[in-house]
Amino acid sequence: MKLNYVTYADDTMPAYRYRMQIPGEYLKTIGHEYSITDLPEDADLHVYFKPYHQNQELLNATLTMASKRRFVLDICDDVFRRDSPVPEYMRRMAGMAEVITVSTDALKSTVLSETGIEPTVISDPCEFPERPIKDISEPKVMWFGTFTNIISLKDIKFDYPLEVICSRKGYKAAKEIGAKFTEWSLEAMRDAFDRNNIVIIPSLDKRQKQ
């Protein structure tokens, strides 16, 4: 089987690695092929991942191309709260998809609420070894995720150093909340795990913030 990931994402984004490259390399080990392109090519299965763009003409073109084939829509960000044409576009893509996959249970609930379609959860792969719990008497905190989720840190007051690891698109948002910014890479993540002793993840649930 040949699988074609169709995306506007690039390899500077962590999700490129965790939602396409690593799963694709695994598929190769069991006898399948995969490709990652910005336009669909001949394949047995197409997976649209981050198929959105701020350019309305590109959105319309993607909808037209997607309508001509059966495809899977993979979602790993809450794109439905953006102030842009993207939310409505993604609702239309969701309605056309054969299957929708998401990265977390929380996102499953969001997609179900926004589209009326229940997606399947496929978690991100984990490629770093487990480590023993560190001494946290002097907290040093790291956060990593997509740049649109940095807003989840805005209302939290930190009394200790905070480091944000993200694609370069997150630089401005990280600085606005007074955090140290580190551009994501495998090496950067390894180093960040070494120098920090607490990891937090995105949440827009105010109860969890409290």
XYZ file of C-alpha atoms in Angstrom:
210
model
C 0.000 0.000 0.000
C 1.132 3.529 -0.744
C 0.055 6.323 1.575
C 0.282 9.998 0.640
C 0.267 12.685 3.343
C -1.016 15.955 1.886
C 0.011 18.975 3.940
C 1.127 22.591 4.024
C 3.276 21.828 7.081
C 7.065 21.652 6.858
C 9.760 19.804 8.768
C 10.428 22.706 11.157
C 7.154 21.773 12.899
C 7.191 19.029 15.564
C 3.868 17.697 14.277
C 5.447 17.031 10.877
C 7.663 14.465 12.569
C 5.144 12.996 14.999
C 2.040 12.834 12.782
C 3.622 11.938 9.425
C 7.341 11.145 9.358
C 7.579 8.679 12.247
C 4.315 6.857 11.381
C 5.411 6.783 7.727
C 8.802 5.289 8.583
C 7.064 2.633 10.663
C 4.823 1.754 7.711
C 7.958 1.209 5.611
C 9.165 -1.432 8.081
C 6.016 -3.477 7.446
C 6.166 -3.266 3.670
C 4.276 -0.083 2.783
C 5.316 3.171 1.112
C 4.603 6.780 2.030
C 5.185 10.271 0.692
C 4.660 13.790 2.060
C 3.571 16.384 -0.506
C 1.663 19.673 -0.679
C -0.440 18.401 -3.599
C -2.029 14.932 -3.738
C -0.270 12.320 -5.826
C -1.203 8.807 -6.875
C -1.622 6.642 -3.781
C -3.897 4.014 -2.246
C -4.749 6.282 0.678
C -4.499 10.044 1.207
C -4.180 11.623 4.647
C -4.754 15.366 4.831
C -2.771 16.867 7.691
C -2.666 20.605 8.463
C -4.257 21.168 5.049
C -4.997 24.802 5.789
C -3.512 28.085 4.715
C -4.366 31.745 5.198
C -4.732 32.118 1.431
C -8.424 31.647 0.558
C -7.624 30.531 -2.985
C -5.455 27.714 -1.644
C -8.227 26.663 0.733
C -10.709 26.512 -2.116
C -8.277 24.559 -4.294
C -7.644 22.055 -1.502
C -11.375 21.507 -1.033
C -11.761 20.869 -4.756
C -8.883 18.372 -4.841
C -10.047 16.605 -1.687
C -13.577 16.191 -3.027
C -12.266 13.915 -5.789
C -11.000 11.129 -3.522
C -11.638 9.286 -0.280
C -9.325 10.545 2.429
C -8.473 10.613 6.127
C -8.358 13.986 7.899
C -5.804 14.080 10.738
C -6.140 16.940 13.254
C -3.668 17.687 16.043
C -4.515 21.352 16.825
C -7.683 23.106 17.949
C -8.106 25.079 14.744
C -11.742 25.899 15.422
C -11.133 28.946 17.620
C -9.021 30.888 15.126
C -10.171 34.240 13.801
C -9.799 33.305 10.129
C -11.498 31.303 7.358
C -9.777 28.148 8.651
C -12.453 26.932 11.143
C -15.265 26.846 8.584
C -12.918 25.348 5.990
C -11.949 22.545 8.415
C -15.610 21.840 9.160
C -16.144 21.342 5.424
C -13.061 19.104 5.183
C -14.339 17.090 8.154
C -17.688 16.590 6.445
C -15.971 15.223 3.344
C -13.492 12.921 5.112
C -13.949 9.160 5.239
C -12.349 9.094 8.698
C -11.131 11.779 11.096
C -8.226 11.096 13.429
C -7.046 13.306 16.309
C -4.109 13.283 18.696
C -5.851 13.537 22.114
C -9.111 12.809 23.921
C -9.615 16.538 24.553
C -9.338 17.247 20.833
C -11.756 14.399 20.152
C -14.361 16.223 22.243
C -13.667 19.507 20.426
C -13.957 17.986 16.963
C -17.170 16.164 17.908
C -18.648 19.417 19.233
C -17.577 21.464 16.205
C -18.409 18.990 13.436
C -20.859 16.473 14.852
C -18.469 13.713 13.778
C -16.749 11.429 16.274
C -13.050 11.042 15.437
C -10.614 8.269 16.308
C -7.763 9.070 18.719
C -4.248 8.163 17.534
C -1.699 9.433 20.037
C 1.623 10.953 19.052
C 4.551 8.529 19.180
C 7.008 8.914 22.055
C 10.659 8.766 21.090
C 12.399 9.920 24.272
C 13.257 7.419 27.033
C 11.545 7.661 30.396
C 13.622 9.383 33.056
C 13.558 9.245 36.849
C 11.717 12.081 38.598
C 14.027 15.009 39.301
C 14.416 17.081 42.441
C 11.987 20.015 42.080
C 13.069 22.053 45.083
C 14.235 24.674 42.559
C 11.554 24.497 39.857
C 12.518 25.045 36.228
C 9.541 24.628 33.942
C 9.299 23.773 30.268
C 6.273 23.776 27.977
C 6.128 22.453 24.444
C 3.395 22.383 21.841
C 1.992 24.200 18.845
C 2.346 27.989 18.825
C -1.434 28.574 18.832
C -1.672 26.939 22.273
C 0.791 29.278 23.990
C -2.254 31.397 24.852
C -3.112 28.722 27.434
C -0.228 30.071 29.561
C -1.326 33.702 29.448
C -3.337 33.782 32.698
C -0.904 31.724 34.758
C 1.531 33.541 37.081
C 4.857 31.730 37.273
C 7.228 32.349 40.167
C 10.007 30.392 38.495
C 11.701 30.244 35.085
C 9.529 29.160 32.156
C 10.896 27.904 28.852
C 8.687 27.470 25.776
C 9.837 25.018 23.116
C 7.967 25.512 19.859
C 8.341 26.101 16.144
C 9.678 29.539 15.219
C 6.098 30.797 14.857
C 5.826 30.763 18.642
C 8.591 33.315 19.289
C 6.349 36.376 19.601
C 3.741 34.675 21.788
C 6.425 33.266 24.114
C 7.979 36.702 24.577
C 4.572 38.239 25.285
C 4.160 35.992 28.333
C 7.750 36.594 29.488
C 9.034 33.105 28.718
C 12.361 32.008 27.341
C 11.863 30.818 23.756
C 13.680 27.836 22.240
C 13.007 26.769 18.674
C 12.006 23.128 18.480
C 14.359 20.434 17.265
C 15.204 16.968 18.569
C 18.432 18.282 20.072
C 16.647 21.254 21.624
C 14.104 18.937 23.265
C 16.805 16.689 24.703
C 18.664 19.695 26.100
C 15.466 21.174 27.540
C 14.660 17.927 29.339
C 18.162 18.028 30.831
C 17.961 21.589 32.186
C 14.316 21.603 33.380
C 12.622 19.513 36.030
C 8.901 20.172 35.422
C 6.968 19.758 32.170
C 3.532 21.239 31.593
C 1.196 20.758 28.641
C -1.437 22.983 27.013
C -4.830 23.392 28.634
C -7.640 25.872 28.135
C -9.554 24.423 31.087
C -9.602 27.137 33.750
C -10.220 24.547 36.466
C -6.895 22.926 35.652
C -5.169 26.322 35.786
C -6.434 26.855 39.309
